[in-house]
Coordinates of C-alpha atoms in Angstrom, one line a residue:
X802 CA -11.1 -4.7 -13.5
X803 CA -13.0 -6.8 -15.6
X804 CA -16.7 -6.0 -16.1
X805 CA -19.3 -6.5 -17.6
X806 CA -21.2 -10.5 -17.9
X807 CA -19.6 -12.8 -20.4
X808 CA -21.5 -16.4 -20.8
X809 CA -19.3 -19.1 -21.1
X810 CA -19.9 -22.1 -23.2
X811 CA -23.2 -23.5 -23.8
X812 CA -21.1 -27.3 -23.4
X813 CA -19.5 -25.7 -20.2
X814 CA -22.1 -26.4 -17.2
X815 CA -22.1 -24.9 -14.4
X816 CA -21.1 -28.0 -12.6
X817 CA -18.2 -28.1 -14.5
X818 CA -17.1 -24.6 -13.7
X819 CA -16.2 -25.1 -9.8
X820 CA -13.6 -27.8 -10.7
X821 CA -12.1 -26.2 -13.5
X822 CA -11.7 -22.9 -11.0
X823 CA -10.6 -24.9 -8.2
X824 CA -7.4 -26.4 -10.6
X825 CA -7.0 -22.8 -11.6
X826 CA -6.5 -21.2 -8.4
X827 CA -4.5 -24.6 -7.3
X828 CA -1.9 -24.0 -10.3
X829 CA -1.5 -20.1 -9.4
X830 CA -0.1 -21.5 -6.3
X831 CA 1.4 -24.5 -8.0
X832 CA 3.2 -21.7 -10.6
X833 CA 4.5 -19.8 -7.5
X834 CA 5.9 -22.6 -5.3
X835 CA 8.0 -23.0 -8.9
X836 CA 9.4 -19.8 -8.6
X837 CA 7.1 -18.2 -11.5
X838 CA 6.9 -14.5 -10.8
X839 CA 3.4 -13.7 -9.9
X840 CA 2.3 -11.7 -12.8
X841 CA 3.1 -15.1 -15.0
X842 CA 1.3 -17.1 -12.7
X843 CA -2.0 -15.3 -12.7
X844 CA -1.6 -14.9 -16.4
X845 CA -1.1 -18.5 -17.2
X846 CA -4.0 -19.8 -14.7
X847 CA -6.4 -17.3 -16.5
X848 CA -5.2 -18.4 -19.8
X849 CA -5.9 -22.2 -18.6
X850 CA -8.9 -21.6 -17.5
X851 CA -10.5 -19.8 -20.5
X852 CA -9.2 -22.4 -22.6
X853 CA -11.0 -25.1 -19.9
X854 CA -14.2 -23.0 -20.5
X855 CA -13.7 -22.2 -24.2
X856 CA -10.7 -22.6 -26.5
X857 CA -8.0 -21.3 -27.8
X858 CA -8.9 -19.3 -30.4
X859 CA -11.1 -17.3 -28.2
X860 CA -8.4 -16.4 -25.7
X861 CA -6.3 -15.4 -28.7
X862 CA -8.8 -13.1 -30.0
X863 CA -9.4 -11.6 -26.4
X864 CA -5.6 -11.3 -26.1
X865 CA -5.3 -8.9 -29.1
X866 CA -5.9 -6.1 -27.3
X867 CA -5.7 -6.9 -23.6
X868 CA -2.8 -5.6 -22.8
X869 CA -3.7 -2.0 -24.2
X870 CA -7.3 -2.0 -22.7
X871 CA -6.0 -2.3 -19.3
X872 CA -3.5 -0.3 -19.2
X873 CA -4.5 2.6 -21.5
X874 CA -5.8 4.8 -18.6
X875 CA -5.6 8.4 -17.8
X876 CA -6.1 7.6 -14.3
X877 CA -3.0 5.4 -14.0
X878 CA -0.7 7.9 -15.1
X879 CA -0.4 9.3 -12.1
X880 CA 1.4 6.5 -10.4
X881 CA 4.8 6.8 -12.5
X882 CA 4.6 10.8 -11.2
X883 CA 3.7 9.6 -7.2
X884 CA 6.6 7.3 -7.7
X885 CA 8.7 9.6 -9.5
X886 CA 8.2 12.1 -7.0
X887 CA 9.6 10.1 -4.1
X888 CA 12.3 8.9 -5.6
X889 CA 13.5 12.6 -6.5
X890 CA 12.8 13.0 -2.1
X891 CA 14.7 10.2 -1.6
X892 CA 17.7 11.3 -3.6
X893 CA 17.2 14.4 -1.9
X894 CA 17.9 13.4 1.7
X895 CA 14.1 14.2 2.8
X896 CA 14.4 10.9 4.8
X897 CA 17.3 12.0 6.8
X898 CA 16.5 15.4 7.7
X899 CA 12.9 14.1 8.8
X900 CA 14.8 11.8 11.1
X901 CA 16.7 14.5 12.8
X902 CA 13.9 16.7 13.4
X903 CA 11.5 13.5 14.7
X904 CA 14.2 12.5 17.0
X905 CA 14.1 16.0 18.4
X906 CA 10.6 15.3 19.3
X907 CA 10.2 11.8 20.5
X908 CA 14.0 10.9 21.0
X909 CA 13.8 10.9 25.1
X910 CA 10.9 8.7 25.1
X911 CA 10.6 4.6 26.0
X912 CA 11.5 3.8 22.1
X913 CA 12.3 7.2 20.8
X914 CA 14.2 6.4 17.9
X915 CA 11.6 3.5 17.2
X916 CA 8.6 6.6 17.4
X917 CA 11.3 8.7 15.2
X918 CA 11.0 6.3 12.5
X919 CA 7.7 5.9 12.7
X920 CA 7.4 9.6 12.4
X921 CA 9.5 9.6 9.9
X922 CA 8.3 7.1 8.0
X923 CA 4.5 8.8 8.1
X924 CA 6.1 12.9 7.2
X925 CA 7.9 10.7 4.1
X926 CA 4.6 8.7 2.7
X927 CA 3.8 12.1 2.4
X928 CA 5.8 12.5 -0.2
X929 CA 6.1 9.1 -2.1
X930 CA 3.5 6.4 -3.0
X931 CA 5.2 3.4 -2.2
X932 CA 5.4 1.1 1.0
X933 CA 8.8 -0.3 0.0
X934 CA 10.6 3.1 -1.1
X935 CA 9.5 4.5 2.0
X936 CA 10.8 1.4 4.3
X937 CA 14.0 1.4 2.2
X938 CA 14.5 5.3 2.6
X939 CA 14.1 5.1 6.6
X940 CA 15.2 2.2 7.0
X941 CA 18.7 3.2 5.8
X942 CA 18.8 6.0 7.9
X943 CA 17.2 5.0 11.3
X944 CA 18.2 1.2 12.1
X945 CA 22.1 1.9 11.7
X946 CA 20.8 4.6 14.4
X947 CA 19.3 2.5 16.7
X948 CA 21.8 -0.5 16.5
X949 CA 24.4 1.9 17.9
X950 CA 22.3 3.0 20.6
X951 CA 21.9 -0.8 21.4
X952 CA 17.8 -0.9 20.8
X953 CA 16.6 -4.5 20.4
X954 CA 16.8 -5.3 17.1
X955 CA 13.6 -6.9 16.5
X956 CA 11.7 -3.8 17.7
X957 CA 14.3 -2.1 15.4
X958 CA 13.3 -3.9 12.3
X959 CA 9.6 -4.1 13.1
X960 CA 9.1 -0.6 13.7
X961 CA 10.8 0.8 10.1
X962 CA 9.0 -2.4 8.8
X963 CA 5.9 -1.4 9.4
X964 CA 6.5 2.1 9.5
X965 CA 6.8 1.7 5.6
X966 CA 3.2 0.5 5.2
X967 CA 2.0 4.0 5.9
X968 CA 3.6 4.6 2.5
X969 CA 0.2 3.1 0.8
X970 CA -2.2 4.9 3.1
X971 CA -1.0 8.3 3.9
X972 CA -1.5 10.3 0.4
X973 CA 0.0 10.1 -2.5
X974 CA -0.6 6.5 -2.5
X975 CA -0.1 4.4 -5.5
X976 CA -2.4 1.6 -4.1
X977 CA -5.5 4.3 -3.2
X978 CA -4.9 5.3 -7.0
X979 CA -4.6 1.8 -7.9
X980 CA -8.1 0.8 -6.3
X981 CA -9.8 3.8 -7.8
X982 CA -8.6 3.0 -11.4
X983 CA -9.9 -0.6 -10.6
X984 CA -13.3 0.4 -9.3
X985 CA -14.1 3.3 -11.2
X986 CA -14.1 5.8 -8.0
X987 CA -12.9 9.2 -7.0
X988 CA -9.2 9.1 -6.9
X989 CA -9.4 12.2 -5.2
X990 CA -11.6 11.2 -2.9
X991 CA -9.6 8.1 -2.0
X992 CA -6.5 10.0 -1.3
X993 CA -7.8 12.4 0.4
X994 CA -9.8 9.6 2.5
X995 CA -6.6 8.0 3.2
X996 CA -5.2 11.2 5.9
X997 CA -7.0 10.8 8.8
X998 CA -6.7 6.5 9.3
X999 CA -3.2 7.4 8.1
X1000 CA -2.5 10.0 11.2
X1001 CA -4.7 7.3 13.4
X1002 CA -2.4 4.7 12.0
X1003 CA 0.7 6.6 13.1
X1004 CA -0.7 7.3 16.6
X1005 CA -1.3 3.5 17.5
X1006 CA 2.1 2.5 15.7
X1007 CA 3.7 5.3 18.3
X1008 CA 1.8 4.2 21.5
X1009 CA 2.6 0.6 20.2
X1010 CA 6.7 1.6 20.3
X1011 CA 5.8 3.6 23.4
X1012 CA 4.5 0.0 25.5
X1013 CA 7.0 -2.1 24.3
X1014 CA 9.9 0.2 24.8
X1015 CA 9.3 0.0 28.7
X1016 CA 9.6 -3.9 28.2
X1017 CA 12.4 -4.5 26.1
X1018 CA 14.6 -1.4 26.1
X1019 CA 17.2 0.1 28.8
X1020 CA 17.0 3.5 29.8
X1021 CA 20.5 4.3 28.5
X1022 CA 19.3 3.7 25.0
X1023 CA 17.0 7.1 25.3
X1024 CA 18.4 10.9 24.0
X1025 CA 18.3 13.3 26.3
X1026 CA 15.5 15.5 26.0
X1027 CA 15.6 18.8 23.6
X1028 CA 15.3 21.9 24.7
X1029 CA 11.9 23.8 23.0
X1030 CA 13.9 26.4 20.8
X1031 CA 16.3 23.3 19.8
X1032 CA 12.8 21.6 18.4
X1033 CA 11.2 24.4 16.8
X1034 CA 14.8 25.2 15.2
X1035 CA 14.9 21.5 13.9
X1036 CA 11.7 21.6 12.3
X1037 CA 12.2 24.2 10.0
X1038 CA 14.4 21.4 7.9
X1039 CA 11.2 19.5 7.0
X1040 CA 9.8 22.0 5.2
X1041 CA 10.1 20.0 1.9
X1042 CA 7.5 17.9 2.8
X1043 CA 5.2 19.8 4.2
X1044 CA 5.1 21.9 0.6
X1045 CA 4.8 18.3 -1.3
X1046 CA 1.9 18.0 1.2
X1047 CA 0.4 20.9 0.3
X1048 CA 0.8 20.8 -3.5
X1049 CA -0.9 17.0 -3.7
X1050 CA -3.2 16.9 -0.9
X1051 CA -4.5 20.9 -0.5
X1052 CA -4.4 21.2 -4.4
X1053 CA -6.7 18.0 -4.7
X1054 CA -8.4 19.0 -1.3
X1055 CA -9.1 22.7 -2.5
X1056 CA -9.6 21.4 -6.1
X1057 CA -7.4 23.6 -7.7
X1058 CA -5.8 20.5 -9.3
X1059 CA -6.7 16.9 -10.2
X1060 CA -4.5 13.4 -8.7
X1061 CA -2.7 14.0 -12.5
X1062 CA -1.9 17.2 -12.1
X1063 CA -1.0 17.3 -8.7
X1064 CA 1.5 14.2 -9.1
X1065 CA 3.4 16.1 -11.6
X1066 CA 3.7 19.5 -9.8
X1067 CA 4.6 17.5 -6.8
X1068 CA 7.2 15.7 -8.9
X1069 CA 8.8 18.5 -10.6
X1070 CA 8.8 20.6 -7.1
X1071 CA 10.6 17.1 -5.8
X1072 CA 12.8 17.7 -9.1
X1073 CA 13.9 21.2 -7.7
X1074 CA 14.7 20.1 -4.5
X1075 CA 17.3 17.7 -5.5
X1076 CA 18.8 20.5 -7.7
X1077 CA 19.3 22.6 -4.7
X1078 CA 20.3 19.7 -2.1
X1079 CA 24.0 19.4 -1.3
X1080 CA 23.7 15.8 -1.1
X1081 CA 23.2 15.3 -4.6
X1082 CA 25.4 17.9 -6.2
X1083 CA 28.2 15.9 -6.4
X1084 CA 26.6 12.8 -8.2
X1085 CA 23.3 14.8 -9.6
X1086 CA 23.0 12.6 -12.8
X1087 CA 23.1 9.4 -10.9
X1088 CA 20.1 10.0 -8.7
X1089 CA 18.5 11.4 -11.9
X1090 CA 19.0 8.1 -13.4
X1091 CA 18.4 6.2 -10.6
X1092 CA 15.1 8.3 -9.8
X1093 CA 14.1 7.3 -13.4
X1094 CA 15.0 3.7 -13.7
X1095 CA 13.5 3.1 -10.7
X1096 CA 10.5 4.8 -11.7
X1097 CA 10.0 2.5 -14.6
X1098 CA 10.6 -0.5 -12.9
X1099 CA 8.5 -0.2 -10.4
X1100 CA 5.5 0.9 -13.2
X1101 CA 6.5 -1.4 -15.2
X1102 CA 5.9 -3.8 -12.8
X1103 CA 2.7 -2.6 -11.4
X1104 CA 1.5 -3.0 -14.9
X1105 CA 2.5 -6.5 -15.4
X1106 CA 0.5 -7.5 -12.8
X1107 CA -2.6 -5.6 -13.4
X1108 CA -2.3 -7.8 -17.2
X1109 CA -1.6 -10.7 -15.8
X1110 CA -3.8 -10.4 -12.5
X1111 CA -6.6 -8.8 -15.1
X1112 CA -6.2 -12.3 -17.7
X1113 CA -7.3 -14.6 -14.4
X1114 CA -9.8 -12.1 -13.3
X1115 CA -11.4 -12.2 -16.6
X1116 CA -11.5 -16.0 -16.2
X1117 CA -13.6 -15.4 -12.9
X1118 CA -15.9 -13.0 -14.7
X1119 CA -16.1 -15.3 -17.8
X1120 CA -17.6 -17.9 -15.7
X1121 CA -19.5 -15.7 -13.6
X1122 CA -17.7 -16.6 -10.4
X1123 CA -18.1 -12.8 -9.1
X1124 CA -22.2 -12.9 -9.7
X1125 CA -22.3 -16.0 -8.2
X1126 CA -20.4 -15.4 -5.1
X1127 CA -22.4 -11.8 -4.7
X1128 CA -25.8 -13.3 -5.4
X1129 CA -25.3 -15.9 -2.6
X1130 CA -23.8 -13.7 -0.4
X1131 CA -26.2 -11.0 -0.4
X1132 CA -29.0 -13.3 -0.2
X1133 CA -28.0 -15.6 2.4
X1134 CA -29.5 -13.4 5.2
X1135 CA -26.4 -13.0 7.1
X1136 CA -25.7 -9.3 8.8
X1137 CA -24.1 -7.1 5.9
X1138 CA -21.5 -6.2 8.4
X1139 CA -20.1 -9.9 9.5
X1140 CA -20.3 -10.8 5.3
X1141 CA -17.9 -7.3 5.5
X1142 CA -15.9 -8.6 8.1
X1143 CA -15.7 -12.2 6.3
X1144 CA -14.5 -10.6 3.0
X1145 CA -11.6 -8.9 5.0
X1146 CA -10.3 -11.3 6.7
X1147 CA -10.0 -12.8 3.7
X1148 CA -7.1 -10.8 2.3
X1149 CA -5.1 -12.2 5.4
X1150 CA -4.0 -15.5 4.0
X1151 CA -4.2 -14.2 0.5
X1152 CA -1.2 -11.5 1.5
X1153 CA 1.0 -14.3 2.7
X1154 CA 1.4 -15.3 -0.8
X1155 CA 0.3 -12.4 -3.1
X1156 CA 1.6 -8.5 -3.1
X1157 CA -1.3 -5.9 -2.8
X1158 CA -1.7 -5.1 -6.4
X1159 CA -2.1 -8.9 -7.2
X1160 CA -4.6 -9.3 -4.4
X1161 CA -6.8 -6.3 -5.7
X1162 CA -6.9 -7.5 -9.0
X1163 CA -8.0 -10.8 -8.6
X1164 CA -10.6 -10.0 -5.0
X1165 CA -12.1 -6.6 -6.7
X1166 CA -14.2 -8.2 -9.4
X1167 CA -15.5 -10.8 -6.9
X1168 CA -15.7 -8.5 -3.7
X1169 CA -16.8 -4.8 -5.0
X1170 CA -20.1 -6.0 -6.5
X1171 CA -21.0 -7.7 -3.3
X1172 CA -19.8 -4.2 -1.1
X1173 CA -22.0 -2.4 -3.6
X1174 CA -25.0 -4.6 -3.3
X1175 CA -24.9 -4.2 0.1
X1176 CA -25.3 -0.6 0.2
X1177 CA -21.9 0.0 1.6
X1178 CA -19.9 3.2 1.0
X1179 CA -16.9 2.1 -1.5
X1180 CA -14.4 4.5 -0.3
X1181 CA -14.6 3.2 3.4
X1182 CA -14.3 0.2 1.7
X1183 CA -11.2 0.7 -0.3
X1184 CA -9.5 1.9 2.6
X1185 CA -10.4 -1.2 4.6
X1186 CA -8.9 -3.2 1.9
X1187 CA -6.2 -1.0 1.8
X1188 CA -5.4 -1.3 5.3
X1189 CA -5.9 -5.2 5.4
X1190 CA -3.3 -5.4 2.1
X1191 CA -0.6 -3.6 4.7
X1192 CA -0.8 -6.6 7.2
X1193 CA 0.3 -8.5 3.9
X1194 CA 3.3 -6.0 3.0
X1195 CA 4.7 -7.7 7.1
X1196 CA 3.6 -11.0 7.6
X1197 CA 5.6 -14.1 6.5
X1198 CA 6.5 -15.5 4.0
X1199 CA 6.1 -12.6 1.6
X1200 CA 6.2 -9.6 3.6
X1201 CA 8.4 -7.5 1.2
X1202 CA 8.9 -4.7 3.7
X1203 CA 10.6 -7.4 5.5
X1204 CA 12.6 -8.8 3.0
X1205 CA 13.5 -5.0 2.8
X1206 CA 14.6 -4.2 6.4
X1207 CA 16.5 -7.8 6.5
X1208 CA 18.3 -6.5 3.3
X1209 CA 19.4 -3.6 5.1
X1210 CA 20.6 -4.5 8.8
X1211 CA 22.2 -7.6 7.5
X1212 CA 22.9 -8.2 11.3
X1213 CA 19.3 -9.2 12.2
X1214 CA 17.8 -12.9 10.6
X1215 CA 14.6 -12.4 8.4
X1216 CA 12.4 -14.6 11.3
X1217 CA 13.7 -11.7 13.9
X1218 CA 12.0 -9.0 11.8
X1219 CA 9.1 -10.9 11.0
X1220 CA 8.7 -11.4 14.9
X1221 CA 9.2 -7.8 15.6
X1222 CA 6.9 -6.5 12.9
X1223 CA 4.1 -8.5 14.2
X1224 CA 3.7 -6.4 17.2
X1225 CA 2.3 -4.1 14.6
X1226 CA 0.5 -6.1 13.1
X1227 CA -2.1 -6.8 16.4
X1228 CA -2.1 -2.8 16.4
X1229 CA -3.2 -2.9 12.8
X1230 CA -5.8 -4.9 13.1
X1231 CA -6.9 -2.4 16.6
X1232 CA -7.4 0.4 13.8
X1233 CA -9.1 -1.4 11.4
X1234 CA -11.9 -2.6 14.0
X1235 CA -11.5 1.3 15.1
X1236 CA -12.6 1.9 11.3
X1237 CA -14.5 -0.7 11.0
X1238 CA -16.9 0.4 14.0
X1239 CA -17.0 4.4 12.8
X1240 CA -17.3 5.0 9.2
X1241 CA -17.4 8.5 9.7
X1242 CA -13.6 8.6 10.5
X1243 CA -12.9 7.7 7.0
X1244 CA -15.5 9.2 5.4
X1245 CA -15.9 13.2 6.6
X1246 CA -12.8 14.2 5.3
X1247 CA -13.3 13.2 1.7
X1248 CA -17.5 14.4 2.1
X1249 CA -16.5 17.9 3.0
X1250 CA -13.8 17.9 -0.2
X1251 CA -16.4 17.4 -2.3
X1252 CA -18.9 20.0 -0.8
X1253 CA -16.5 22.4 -1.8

């Protein structure tokens, strides 16, 4: 995040800076109705815009060393691990054993296999940092599941669909790391802040399945109900993620170990586990190098926009934008909590067009100074923001969860998963007002961490 206050131009007024911001925004969405990936796009309106305000030469000389300066951080290292660790899970057939021992549970209920993804989906987060990965993962094994049971395939799609978002809330997230490298706070407090709206998260999505299950789906679609020993007997199986649970979260919880640390333990215990699973012994060096390359794509990408996002927000900061928009803000009089409320609401139309990372990089410079002005705690923040950049990850038209589940069930259109995945979305927006209205929910967790 770009920090610090540059002054622009003496020849560059202040009147002059709204319109040259307005065309640069306008040609960030210009760029992406071109098809310009979105890292370019940011970069490119930044770049204008500093030349608008300066020339040239200076955005060549702040160029130099761009690149490194933002992404030459400790604290970022422990993305590629998070990632890295899920993908050696995934490889390892976590997802599919999770399934069978959720459907144990919920399976006779109104939507069990609906709830069993959503289980599923929230036991896997816990062991990878990614929305997508963990749609992709469950998706794969649950939807073929429920299209043969005959469940309706937009509560199908919309329940792994959103399922998957727990992947950025429930630790290890790469997006709580991602907003603590941007803002400069505890990225063990984050994660560990991230359990309990996670598990609340997971609750509502379940009740959610649970009400519209006695609408849209038959009887005939439930399994019959387990007996107890059959349960208990079933859950043994998951017991791979509840020791990448305890590794990253108690080892950061406890502080035996820091985010780093406990990314690559949790990785190279996720490294083991594929060694011993069946699954993979037959094509071992293919998941290895599929774990890896998609490892460094999905860094690589991650760092591309935090350059290219970081270029535009330097622009902002260059012209003062974020002190502007701060100082007006917190001295308009207005309740601290509605300007809160404003500010998040915000991200909805901004995540029908950007992914999270993008939308962190370019609202953090403008929106974390105002949150800290106003006295309010940053980590109940983050998660807020966090929570808000999920409804982006399944609402049209760039939902890429979506995108996801339509890639998989090739059977049901991309507007049928969108409609089924915004059930969900009302039930997000439940728990965020739920957070919203009791700080305390988000915040004891990570107080009592740090008591220790």
């Amino acid at each position: 995040m770009a920090t610090g206050k540059v002054p622009h131009n003496d020849r560059t007024s202040e009147m002059d800076v709204i319109p040259i911001t307005v065309l640069a925004v306008g040609l960030i969405f210009l760029l992406m109705a071109l098809g310009t990936p979105v890292f370019a796009a940011l970069a490119l309106s930044g770049a204008f815009g500093i030349i608008m305000v300066e020339d040239a030469g200076f955005l060549l000389a702040r160029l130099k060393s761009f690149s490194f300066i933002h992404t030459a951080n400790y604290a970022l290292t422990v993305i590629p691990l998070f990632i890295l660790m899920g993908a050696f899970a995934h490889h390892a057939q976590v997802g599919k054993r999770l399934f069978h021992v959720a459907n144990k549970w919920v399976g006779h209920l109104p939507g069990g296999l609906a709830m069993a993804s959503i289980l599923t989906s929230a036991g896997f987060a816990a062991t990878s940092g990614s929305s997508v990965a963990t749609a992709a993962t469950v998706g794969s094994v649950a939807i073929p599941e429920m299209k043969q049971k005959g469940y309706d395939r937009r509560l199908a799609a919309g329940a792994v669909a959103a399922g998957g978002v727990l992947g950025v809330l429930i630790p290890p997230s790469v997006l709580l790391i991602f907003y603590a490298a941007l803002t400069e706070v505890s990225a063990g407090k984050m994660l560990i802040a991230g359990f309990v709206p996670g598990l609340i998260t997971t609750v509502a999505f379940m009740l959610g399945v649970a009400l519209i299950g006695h609408k849209v789906q038959d009887r005939t679609t439930r399994a019959p109900r387990a007996p107890w020993a059959e349960r208990l007997s079933a859950t043994t199986q998951a017991w791979q993620v509840v020791v990448l649970f305890l590794i990253v979260l108690g080892g950061i919880y406890l502080g035996l170990v820091t985010p780093t640390e406990a990314g690559a333990i949790g990785a190279l215990a996720a490294f083991v586990m594929l060694l011993l699973a069946r699954s993979a012994r037959g094509n071992l060096g293919g998941a290895l190098s599929e774990s890896f390359r998609s490892t460094a794509t999905t860094t690589v990408m991650i760092l591309f926009i935090m350059i290219g996002a970081g270029i535009f927000s330097y622009f902002l900061t260059l012209v003062q934008v974020p002190q502007m928009i701060a100082g007006a803000i917190t001295q308009s009089g207005v309740s601290p909590y509605v300007i809160v409320a404003v500010l998040l609401l915000a991200y909805i139309p901004l995540g029908m067009f950007l992914d999270a990372f993008s939308m962190m990089v370019i609202t953090l410079p403008i929106v974390f100074p105002t949150i800290s002005g106003l006295g309010f705690d940053p980590i109940w923040f983050g998660i807020l923001c966090v929570k808000m950049c999920e409804i982006g990850l399944i609402t049209p038209p760039v939902g890429l969860n979506c995108f996801v589940i339509a890639g998989i069930d090739r059977d049901t259109p991309l507007p049928d998963v969108f409609r089924g995945a915004l059930w969900f979305v009302a039930i997000e927006m439940v728990t965020i007002v739920l957070l919203f209205a009791f700080p305390q929910i988000v915040t004891w967790l990570p107080d009592t961490m740090m008591a220790r």
